[in-house]
Short mmCIF file of C-alpha atoms in Angstrom, two decimals:
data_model
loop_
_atom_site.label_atom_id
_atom_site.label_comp_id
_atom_site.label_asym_id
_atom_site.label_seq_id
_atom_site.Cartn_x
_atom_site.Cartn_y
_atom_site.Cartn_z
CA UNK J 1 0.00 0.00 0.00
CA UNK J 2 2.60 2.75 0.92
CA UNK J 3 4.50 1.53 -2.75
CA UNK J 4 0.98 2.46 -3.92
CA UNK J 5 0.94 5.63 -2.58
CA UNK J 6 4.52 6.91 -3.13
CA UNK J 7 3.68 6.18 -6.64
CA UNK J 8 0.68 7.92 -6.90
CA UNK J 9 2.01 10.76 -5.38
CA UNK J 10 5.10 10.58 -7.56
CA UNK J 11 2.75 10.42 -11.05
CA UNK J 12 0.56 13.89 -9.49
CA UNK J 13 3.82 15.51 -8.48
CA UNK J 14 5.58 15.26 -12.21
CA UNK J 15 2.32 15.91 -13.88
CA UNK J 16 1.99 19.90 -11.73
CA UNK J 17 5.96 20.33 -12.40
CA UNK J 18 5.81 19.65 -15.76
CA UNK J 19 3.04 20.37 -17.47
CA UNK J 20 2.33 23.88 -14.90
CA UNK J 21 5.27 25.18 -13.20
CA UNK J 22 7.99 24.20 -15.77
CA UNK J 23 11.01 26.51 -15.42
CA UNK J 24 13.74 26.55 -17.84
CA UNK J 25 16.39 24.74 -14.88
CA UNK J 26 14.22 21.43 -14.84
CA UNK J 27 16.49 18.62 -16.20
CA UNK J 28 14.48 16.90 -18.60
CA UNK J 29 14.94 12.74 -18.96
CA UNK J 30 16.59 10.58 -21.69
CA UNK J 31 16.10 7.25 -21.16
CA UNK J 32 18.97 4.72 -20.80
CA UNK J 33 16.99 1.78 -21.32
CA UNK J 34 18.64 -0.59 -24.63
CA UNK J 35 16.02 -2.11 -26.80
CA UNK J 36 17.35 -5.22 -28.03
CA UNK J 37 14.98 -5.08 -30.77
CA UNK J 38 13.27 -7.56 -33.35
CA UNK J 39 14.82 -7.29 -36.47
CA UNK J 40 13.60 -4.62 -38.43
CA UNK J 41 12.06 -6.70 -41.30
CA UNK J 42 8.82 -7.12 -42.40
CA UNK J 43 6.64 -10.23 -41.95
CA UNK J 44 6.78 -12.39 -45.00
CA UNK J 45 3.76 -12.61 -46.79
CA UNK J 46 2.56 -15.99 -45.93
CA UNK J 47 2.59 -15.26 -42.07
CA UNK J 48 -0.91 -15.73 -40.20
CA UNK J 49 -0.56 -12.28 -39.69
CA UNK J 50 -1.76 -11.60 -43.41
CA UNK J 51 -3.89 -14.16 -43.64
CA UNK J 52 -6.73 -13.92 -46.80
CA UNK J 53 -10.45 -14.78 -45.08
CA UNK J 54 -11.79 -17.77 -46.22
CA UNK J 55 -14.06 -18.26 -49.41
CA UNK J 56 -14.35 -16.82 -52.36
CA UNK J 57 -14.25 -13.05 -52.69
CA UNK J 58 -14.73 -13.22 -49.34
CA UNK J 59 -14.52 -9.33 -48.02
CA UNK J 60 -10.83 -8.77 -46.86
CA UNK J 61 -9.09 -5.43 -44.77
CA UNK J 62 -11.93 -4.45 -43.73
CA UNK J 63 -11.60 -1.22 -41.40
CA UNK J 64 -13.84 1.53 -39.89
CA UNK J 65 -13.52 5.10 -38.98
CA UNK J 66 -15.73 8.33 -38.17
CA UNK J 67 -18.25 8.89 -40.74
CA UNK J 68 -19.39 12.11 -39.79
CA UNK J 69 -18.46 15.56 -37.33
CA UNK J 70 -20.34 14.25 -34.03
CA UNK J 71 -19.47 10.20 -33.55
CA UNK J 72 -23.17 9.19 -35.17
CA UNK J 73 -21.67 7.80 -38.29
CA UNK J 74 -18.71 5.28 -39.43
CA UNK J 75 -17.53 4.55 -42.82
CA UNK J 76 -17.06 0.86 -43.38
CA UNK J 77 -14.55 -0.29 -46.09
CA UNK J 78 -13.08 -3.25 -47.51
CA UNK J 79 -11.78 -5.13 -50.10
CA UNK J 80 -13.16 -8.04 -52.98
CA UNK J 81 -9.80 -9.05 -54.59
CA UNK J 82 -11.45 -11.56 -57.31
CA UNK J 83 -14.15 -9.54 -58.76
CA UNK J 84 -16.99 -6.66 -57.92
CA UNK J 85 -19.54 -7.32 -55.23
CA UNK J 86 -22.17 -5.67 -53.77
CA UNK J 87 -21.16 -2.73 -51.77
CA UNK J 88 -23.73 -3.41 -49.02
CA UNK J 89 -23.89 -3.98 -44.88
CA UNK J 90 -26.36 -4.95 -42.63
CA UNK J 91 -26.71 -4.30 -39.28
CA UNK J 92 -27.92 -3.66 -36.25
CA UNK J 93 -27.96 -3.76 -32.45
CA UNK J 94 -28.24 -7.84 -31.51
CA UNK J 95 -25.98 -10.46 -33.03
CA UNK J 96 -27.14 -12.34 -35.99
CA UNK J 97 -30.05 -10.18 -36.16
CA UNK J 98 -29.53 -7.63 -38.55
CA UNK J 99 -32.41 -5.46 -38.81
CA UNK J 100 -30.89 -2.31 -40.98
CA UNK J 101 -29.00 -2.23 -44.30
CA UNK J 102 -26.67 0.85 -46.27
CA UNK J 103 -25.41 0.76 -49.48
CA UNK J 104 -21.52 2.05 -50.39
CA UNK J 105 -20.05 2.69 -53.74
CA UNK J 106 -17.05 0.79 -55.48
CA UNK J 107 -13.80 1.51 -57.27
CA UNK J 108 -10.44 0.45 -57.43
CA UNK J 109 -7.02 1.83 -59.24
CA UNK J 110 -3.82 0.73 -60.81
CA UNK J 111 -0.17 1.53 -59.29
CA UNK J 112 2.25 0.83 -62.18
CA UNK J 113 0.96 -2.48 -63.50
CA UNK J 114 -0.82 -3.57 -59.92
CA UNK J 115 -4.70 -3.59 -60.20
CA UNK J 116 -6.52 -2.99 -56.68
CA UNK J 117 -8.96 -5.33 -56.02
CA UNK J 118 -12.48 -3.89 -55.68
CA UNK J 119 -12.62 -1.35 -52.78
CA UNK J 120 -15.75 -0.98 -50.96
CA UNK J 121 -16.98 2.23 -48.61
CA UNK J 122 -20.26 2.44 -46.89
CA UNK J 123 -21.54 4.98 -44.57
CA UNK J 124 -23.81 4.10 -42.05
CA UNK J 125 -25.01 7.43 -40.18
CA UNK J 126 -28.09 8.09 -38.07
CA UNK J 127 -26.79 5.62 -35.37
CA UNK J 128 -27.34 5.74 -31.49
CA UNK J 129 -24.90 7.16 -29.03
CA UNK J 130 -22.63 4.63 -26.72
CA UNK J 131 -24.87 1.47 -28.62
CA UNK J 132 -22.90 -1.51 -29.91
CA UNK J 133 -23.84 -2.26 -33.24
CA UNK J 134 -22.79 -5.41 -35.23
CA UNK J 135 -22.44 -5.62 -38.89
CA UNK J 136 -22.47 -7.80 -41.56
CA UNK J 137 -20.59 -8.01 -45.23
CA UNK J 138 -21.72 -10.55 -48.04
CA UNK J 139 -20.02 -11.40 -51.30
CA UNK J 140 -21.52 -14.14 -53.09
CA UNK J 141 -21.14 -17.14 -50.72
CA UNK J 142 -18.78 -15.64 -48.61
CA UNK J 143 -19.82 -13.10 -45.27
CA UNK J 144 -18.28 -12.36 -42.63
CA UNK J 145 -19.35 -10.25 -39.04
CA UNK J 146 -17.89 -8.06 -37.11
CA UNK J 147 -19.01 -5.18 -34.53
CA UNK J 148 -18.45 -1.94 -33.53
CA UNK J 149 -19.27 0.34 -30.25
CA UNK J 150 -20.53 3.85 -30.96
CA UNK J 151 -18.79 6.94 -28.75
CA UNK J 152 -21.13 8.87 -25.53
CA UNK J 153 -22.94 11.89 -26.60
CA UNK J 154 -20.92 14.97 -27.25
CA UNK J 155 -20.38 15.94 -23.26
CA UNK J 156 -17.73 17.66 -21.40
CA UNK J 157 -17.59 14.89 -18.71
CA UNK J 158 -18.02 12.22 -21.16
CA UNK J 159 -15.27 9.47 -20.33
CA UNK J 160 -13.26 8.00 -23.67
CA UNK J 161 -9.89 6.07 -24.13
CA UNK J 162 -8.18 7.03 -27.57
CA UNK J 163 -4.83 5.09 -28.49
CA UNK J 164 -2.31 6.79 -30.50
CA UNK J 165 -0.29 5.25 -32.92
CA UNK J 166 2.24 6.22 -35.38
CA UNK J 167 4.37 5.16 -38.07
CA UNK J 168 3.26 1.42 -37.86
CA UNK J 169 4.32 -0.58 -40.59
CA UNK J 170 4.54 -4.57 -40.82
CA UNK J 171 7.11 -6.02 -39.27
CA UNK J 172 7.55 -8.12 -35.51
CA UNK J 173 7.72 -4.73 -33.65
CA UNK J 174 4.57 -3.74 -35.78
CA UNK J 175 2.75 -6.79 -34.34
CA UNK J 176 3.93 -6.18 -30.78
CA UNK J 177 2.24 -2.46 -31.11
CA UNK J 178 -0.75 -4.01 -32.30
CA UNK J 179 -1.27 -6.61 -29.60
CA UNK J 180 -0.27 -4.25 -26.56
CA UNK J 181 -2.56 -1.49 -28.14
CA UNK J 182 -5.41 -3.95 -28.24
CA UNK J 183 -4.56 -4.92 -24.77
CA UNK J 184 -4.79 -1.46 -23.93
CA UNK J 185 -8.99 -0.91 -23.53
CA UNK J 186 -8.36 1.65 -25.99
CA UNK J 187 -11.96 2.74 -27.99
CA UNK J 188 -10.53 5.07 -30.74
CA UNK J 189 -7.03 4.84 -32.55
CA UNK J 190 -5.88 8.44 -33.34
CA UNK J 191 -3.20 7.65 -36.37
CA UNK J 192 -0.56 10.35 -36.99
CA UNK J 193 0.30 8.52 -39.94
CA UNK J 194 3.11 6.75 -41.70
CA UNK J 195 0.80 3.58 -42.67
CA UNK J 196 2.23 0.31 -44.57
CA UNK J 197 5.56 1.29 -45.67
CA UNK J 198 4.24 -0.36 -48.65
CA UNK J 199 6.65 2.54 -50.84
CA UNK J 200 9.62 1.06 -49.49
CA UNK J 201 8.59 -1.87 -52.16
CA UNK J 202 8.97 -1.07 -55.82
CA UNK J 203 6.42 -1.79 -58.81
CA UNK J 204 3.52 -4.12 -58.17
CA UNK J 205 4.65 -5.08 -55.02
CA UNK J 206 3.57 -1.80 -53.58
CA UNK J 207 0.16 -2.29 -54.13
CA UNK J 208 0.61 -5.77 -52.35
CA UNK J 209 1.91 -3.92 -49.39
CA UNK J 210 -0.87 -2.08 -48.90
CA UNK J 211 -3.12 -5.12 -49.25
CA UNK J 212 -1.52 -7.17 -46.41
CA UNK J 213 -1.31 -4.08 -44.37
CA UNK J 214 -5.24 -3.72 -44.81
CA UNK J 215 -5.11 -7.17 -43.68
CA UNK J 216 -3.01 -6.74 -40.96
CA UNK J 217 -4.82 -3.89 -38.75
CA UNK J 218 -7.96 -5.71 -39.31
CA UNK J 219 -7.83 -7.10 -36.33
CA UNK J 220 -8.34 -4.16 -34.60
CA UNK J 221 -9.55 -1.48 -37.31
CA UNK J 222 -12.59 -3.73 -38.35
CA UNK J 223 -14.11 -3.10 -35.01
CA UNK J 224 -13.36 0.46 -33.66
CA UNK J 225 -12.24 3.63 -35.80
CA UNK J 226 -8.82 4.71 -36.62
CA UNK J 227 -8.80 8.19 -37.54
CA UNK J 228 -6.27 8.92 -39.82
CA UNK J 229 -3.39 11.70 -40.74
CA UNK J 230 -1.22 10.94 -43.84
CA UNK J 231 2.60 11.07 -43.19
CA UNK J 232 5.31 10.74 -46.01
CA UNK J 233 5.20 7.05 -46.82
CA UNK J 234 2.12 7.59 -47.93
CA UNK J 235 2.77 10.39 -50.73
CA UNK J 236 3.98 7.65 -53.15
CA UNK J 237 5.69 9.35 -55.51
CA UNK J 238 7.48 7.33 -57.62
CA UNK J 239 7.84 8.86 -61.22
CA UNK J 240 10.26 6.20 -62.44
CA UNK J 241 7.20 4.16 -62.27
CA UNK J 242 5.24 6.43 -63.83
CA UNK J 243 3.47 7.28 -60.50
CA UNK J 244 3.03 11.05 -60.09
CA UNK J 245 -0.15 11.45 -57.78
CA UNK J 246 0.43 12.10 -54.16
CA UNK J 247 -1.39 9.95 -52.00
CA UNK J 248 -3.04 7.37 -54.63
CA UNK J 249 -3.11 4.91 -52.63
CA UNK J 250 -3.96 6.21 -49.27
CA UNK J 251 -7.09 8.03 -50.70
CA UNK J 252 -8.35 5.48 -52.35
CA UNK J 253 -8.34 2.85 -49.43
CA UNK J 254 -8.44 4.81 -45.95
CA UNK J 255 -11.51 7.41 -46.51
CA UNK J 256 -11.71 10.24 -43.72
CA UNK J 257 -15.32 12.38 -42.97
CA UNK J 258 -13.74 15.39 -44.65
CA UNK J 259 -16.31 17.19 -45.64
CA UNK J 260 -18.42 17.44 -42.58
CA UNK J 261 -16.05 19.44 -41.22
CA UNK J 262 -16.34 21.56 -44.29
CA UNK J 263 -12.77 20.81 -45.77
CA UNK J 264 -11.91 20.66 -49.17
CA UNK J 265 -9.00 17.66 -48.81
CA UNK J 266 -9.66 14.17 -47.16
CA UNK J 267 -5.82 15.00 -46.03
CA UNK J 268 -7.21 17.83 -42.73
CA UNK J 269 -10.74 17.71 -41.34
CA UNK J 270 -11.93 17.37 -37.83
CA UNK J 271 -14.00 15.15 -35.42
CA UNK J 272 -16.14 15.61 -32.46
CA UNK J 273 -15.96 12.61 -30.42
CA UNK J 274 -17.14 11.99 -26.63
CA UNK J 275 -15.49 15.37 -24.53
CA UNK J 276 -12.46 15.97 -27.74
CA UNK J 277 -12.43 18.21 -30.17
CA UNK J 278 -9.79 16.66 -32.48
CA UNK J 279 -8.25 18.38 -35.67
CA UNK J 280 -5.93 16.24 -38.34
CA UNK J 281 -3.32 18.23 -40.25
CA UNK J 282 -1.20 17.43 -43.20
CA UNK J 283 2.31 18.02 -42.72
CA UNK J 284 2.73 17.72 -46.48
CA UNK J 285 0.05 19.51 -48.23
CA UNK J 286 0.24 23.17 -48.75
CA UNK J 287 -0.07 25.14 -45.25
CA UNK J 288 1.25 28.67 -45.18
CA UNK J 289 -0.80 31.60 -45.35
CA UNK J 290 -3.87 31.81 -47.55
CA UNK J 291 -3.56 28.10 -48.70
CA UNK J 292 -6.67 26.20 -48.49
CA UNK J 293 -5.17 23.70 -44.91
CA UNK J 294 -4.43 27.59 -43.50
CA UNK J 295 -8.07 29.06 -44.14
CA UNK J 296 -10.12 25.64 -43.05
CA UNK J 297 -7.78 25.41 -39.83
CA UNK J 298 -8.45 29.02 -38.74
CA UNK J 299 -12.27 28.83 -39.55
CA UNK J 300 -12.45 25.13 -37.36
CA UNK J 301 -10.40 26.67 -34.64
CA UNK J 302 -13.52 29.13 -34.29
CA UNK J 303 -16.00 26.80 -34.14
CA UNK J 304 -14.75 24.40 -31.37
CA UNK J 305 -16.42 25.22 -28.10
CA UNK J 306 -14.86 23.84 -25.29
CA UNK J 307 -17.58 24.12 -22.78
CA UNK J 308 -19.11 20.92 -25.17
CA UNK J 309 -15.79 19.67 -26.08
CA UNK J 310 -13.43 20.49 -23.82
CA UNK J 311 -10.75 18.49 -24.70
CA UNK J 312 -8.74 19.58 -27.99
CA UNK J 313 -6.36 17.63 -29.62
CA UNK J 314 -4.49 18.18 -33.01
CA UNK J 315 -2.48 15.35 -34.89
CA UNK J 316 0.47 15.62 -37.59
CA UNK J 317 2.94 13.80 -38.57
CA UNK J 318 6.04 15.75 -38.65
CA UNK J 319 6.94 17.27 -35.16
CA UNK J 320 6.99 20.87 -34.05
CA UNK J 321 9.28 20.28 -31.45
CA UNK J 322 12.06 17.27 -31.57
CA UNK J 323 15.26 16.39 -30.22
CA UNK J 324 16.31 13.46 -32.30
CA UNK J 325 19.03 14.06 -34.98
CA UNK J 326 16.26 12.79 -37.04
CA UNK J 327 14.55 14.53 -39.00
CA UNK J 328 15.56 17.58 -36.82
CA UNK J 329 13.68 20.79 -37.36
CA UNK J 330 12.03 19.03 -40.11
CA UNK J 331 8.50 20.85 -38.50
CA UNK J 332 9.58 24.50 -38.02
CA UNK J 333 7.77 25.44 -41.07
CA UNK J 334 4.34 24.69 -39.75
CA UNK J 335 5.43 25.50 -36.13
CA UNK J 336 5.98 28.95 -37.39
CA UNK J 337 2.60 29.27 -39.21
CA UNK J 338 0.23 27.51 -36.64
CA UNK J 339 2.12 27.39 -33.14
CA UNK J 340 0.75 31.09 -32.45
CA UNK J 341 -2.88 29.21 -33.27
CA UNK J 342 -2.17 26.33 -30.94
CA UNK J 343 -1.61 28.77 -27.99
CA UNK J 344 -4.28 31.13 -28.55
CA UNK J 345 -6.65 28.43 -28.83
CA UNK J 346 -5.10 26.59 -25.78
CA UNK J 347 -4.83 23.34 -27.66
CA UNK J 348 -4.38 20.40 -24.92
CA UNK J 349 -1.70 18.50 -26.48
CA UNK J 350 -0.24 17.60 -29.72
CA UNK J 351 0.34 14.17 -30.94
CA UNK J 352 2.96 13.75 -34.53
CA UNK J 353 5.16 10.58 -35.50
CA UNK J 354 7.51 10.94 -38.28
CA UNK J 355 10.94 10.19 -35.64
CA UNK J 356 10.89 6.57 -34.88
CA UNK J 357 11.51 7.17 -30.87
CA UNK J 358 9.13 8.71 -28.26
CA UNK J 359 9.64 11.72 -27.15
CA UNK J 360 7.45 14.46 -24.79
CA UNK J 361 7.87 17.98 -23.91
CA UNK J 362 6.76 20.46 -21.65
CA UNK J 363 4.45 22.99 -22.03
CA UNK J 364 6.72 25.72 -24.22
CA UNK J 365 6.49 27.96 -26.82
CA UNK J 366 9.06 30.14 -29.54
CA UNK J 367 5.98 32.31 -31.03
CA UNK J 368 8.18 35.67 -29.73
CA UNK J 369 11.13 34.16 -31.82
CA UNK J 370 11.95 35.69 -35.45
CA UNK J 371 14.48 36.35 -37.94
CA UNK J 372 15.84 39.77 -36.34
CA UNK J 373 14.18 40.45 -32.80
CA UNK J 374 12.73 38.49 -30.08
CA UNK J 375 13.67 35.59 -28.00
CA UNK J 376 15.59 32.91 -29.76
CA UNK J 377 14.92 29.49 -27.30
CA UNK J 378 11.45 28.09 -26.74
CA UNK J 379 10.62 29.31 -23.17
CA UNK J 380 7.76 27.91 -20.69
CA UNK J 381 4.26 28.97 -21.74
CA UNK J 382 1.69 27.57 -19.54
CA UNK J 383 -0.75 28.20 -22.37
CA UNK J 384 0.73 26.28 -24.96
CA UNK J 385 0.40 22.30 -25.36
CA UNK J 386 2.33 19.59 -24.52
CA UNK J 387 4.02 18.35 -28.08
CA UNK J 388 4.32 14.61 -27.94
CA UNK J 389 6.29 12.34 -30.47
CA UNK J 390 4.76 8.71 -30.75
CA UNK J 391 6.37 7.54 -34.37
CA UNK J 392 7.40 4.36 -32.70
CA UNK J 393 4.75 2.08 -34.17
CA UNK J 394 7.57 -0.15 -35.26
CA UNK J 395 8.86 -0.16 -39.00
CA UNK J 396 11.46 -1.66 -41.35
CA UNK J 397 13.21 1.35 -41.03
CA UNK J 398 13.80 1.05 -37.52
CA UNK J 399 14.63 2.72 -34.10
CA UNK J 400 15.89 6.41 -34.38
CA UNK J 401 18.30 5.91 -31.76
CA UNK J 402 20.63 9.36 -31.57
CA UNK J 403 18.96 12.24 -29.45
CA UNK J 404 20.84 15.54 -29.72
CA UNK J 405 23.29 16.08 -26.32
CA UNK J 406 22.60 17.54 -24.62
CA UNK J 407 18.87 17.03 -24.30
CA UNK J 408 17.47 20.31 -24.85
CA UNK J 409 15.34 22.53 -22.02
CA UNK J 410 11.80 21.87 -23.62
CA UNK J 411 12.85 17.81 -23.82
CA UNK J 412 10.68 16.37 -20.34
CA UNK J 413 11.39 12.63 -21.76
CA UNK J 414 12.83 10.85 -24.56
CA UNK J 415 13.37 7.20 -25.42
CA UNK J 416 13.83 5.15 -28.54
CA UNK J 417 12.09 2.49 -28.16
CA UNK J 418 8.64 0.88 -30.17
CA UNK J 419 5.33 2.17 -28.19
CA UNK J 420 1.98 3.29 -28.18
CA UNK J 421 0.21 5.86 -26.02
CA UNK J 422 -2.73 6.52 -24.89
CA UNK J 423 -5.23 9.10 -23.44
CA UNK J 424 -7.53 8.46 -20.80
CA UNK J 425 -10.32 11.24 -20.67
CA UNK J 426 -12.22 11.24 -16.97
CA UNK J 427 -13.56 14.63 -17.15
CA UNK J 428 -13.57 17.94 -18.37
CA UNK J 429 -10.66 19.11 -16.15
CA UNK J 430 -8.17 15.13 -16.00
CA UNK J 431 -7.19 12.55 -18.17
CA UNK J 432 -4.44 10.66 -17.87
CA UNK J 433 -1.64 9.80 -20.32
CA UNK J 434 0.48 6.56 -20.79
CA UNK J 435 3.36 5.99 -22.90
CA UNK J 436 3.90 2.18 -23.20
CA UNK J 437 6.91 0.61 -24.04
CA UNK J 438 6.67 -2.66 -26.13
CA UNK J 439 9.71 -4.41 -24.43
CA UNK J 440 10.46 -7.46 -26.17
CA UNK J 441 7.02 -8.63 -26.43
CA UNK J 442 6.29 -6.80 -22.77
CA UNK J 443 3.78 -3.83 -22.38
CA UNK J 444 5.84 -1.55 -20.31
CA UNK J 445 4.15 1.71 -18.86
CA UNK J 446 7.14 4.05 -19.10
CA UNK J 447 5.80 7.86 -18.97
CA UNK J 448 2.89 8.35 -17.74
CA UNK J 449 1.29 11.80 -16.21
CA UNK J 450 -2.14 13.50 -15.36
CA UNK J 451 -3.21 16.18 -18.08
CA UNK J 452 -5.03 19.09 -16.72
CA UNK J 453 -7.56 20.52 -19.51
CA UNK J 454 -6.06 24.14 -20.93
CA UNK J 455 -9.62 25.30 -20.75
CA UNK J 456 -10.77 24.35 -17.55
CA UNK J 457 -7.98 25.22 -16.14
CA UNK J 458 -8.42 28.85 -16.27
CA UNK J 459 -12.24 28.46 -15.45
CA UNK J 460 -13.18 29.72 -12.81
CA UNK J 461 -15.47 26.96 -12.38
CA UNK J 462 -12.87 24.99 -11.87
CA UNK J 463 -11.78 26.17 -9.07
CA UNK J 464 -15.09 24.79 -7.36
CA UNK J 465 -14.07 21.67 -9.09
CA UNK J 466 -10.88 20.80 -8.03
CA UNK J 467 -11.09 19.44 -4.65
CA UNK J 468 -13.84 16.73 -5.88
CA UNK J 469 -11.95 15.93 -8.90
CA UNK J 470 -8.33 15.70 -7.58
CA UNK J 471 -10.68 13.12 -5.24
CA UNK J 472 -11.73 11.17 -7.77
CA UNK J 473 -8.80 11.28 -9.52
CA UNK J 474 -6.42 9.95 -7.15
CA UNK J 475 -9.32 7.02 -6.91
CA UNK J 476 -9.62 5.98 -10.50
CA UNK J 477 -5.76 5.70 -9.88
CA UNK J 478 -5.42 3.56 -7.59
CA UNK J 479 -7.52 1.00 -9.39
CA UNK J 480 -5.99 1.48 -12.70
#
């Protein structure tokens, strides 16, 4: 019990210094921990892991995700390899009883001289709140069933557990983030992209990359949404194959509900799910001033209201802040377009991938720095977010294992190692954070912290708050 305590006491007393009271002395952590890693190789194509569902044209990489602003709608897609099919579900709220039925569209696409097979989307809006639904697919002989469990209302003390993911790929250390993640009771996968690493491949086998991935994250994608955010392994650009079109491939397969957020690009919309308010960004589509990303993002910012959705939560997939000698500074471009944003808007917390290593800062912010005046070092700004780096899915490219020494002021941990996260929402004013280490086939909780809301922070209701959540807080804790 007093082990219990101590480490309660020790998770509340990180979580005030530093994510509130931050000065630029605190010593941030690298971890010394040594992965000895799988080898960075992807699964062979005849694993389990890939495994084509029995039957003929039976329906194959089947995944969900949000089909609509509020968490009352999921797009349902998957794949016929043989031949066309009917792009239909059924379903409904008891097993085997399937008392509604949508209808989808088709269409597939060529990558060099690889033909997709037939890809399927159906929306299915109009459903209940926090109502598990299961669903049905048919193609010719072949069906197959799955389920799904709809979000709470839109509330600001509605409870929800996302998992964030990045830069995933397909190889051992892939699987291990899969498994622990399912492990997890995460309800919602927040993807800050990097995909299949099918470009890695050349010619036709890219396409058949990207159908065992679809394969692969079935297991967990076919029955709760993955919201996604492209990264660069998805741009496919590959003109010595004659491929010029950014993001073929990832537009055709992984639809996002773009355009109830009123975007004009499947690559940056927004959600509304439970208490979150969460906004996807493209680090590699146009951004700067007056660009289409630039006017949607500063028209969403002014329609979030945080007294419904409290929480708000951005995703990318190239860093604004990072200490890793990869890809190093790769993100100042949109840091110095949107960062001013993030603050005024008191954005919770910031999730990207990109660097294959985990990394977290503290709550900081360079908006007063530019080319001739003003402060040249990020400094603490108890406004801004914290700017996490989770792009430590597990890939063939493997561990980015060199942080810069020494670790810079705005660094609170570091460690390159495969992971997932996740975000625990209690309330409008807590959630908790976990960063888990997949050690050798272990789920390790490594960095974990309370998050206090931006917004209710400064409430003044809050204050009448605290005392009863801090309560019940330190309770959920104990039984975590």
């Amino acid at each position: 019990m007093r082990q219990l305590y101590f480490w309660l006491f020790k998770v509340i007393l990180i979580s005030y210094a530093s994510l509130g009271n931050w000065k630029c002395e605190s010593a941030g952590i690298t971890s010394a921990f040594l992965r000895s890693e799988w080898p960075s190789i992807d699964i062979p194509l005849d694993n389990e892991a890939f495994a084509v569902p029995n039957g003929h044209n039976a329906p194959q990489q089947v995944h969900i995700t949000q089909g609509d602003y509020n968490g009352k709608a999921v797009i349902i897609s998957w794949v016929t390899a043989d031949e066309p099919a009917p792009s239909k579900v059924q379903y409904g709220k008891s097993e085997n009883k399937y008392d509604f039925s949508a209808e989808g569209t088709m269409t597939n696409y060529t990558f060099y001289k690889y033909k997709s097979g037939y890809i399927h989307q159906c929306l299915i809006d109009g459903l209940e709140y926090d109502t598990k639904y299961y669903y049905k697919i048919v193609s010719g002989d072949a069906s197959r069933e799955f389920w799904f469990q709809t979000p709470p209302k839109i509330d600001p003390d509605a409870s929800y557990k996302f998992g964030i993911i990045g830069d995933l790929g397909q190889t051992y250390n892939s699987l291990s983030t899969l498994k622990h993640y399912m492990q997890s009771g995460g309800q919602t996968v927040l993807f800050v992209g990097d995909l299949s690493y099918a470009d890695r491949y050349q010619y036709n086998d890219v396409g058949i990359r990207w159908d065992s991935w679809g394969r692969f994250i079935e297991q967990s994608a076919a029955y709760q949404p993955w919201i996604w955010s492209a990264g660069n392994h998805e741009i496919d650009y590959m003109p010595y194959m004659g491929e010029t079109t950014p993001f073929k491939s990832f537009l055709h397969r992984y639809p996002t509900p773009y355009l109830a957020s009123k975007s004009s690009n499947p690559l940056w919309y927004a959600i509304r799910r439970a208490s979150a308010h969460i906004i996807a960004l493209s680090s590699y589509s146009p951004f700067v001033k007056y660009t289409p990303q630039w006017i949607w993002l500063k028209d969403e910012f002014k329609k979030v209201d945080r007294e419904k959705t409290p929480w708000l939560i951005v995703l990318m997939h190239v860093p604004i802040y990072n200490s890793n000698e990869a890809h190093f500074m790769e993100g100042e471009s949109m840091r110095a377009v949107f960062e001013s944003w993030f603050i005024k808007y008191r954005v919770d917390v910031v999730f990207a991938g990109h660097v294959h290593a985990y990394e977290r800062s503290y709550r900081i912010s360079n908006v007063n720095y530019n080319v001739s005046s003003g402060d040249r070092y990020p400094v603490a700004d108890k406004s801004a977010p914290v700017y996490i780096t989770v792009g430590d899915g597990g890939n063939q490219e493997g561990l980015a294992g060199s942080f810069r020494d020494p670790q810079p002021d705005y660094s609170a941990f570091r460690e390159a190692s495969y992971g997932h996260s996740t975000l625990e929402i209690k309330n409008r004013t807590h959630a908790f954070y976990h960063w888990n280490r997949n050690d050798d086939g272990k789920k390790v909780a490594t960095d974990s912290f309370i998050l206090h809301n931006q917004y209710w922070a400064r409430n003044l209701r809050r204050r009448k708050l605290r005392k009863h959540c801090i309560r019940s807080v330190v309770g959920q804790m104990a039984s975590y």
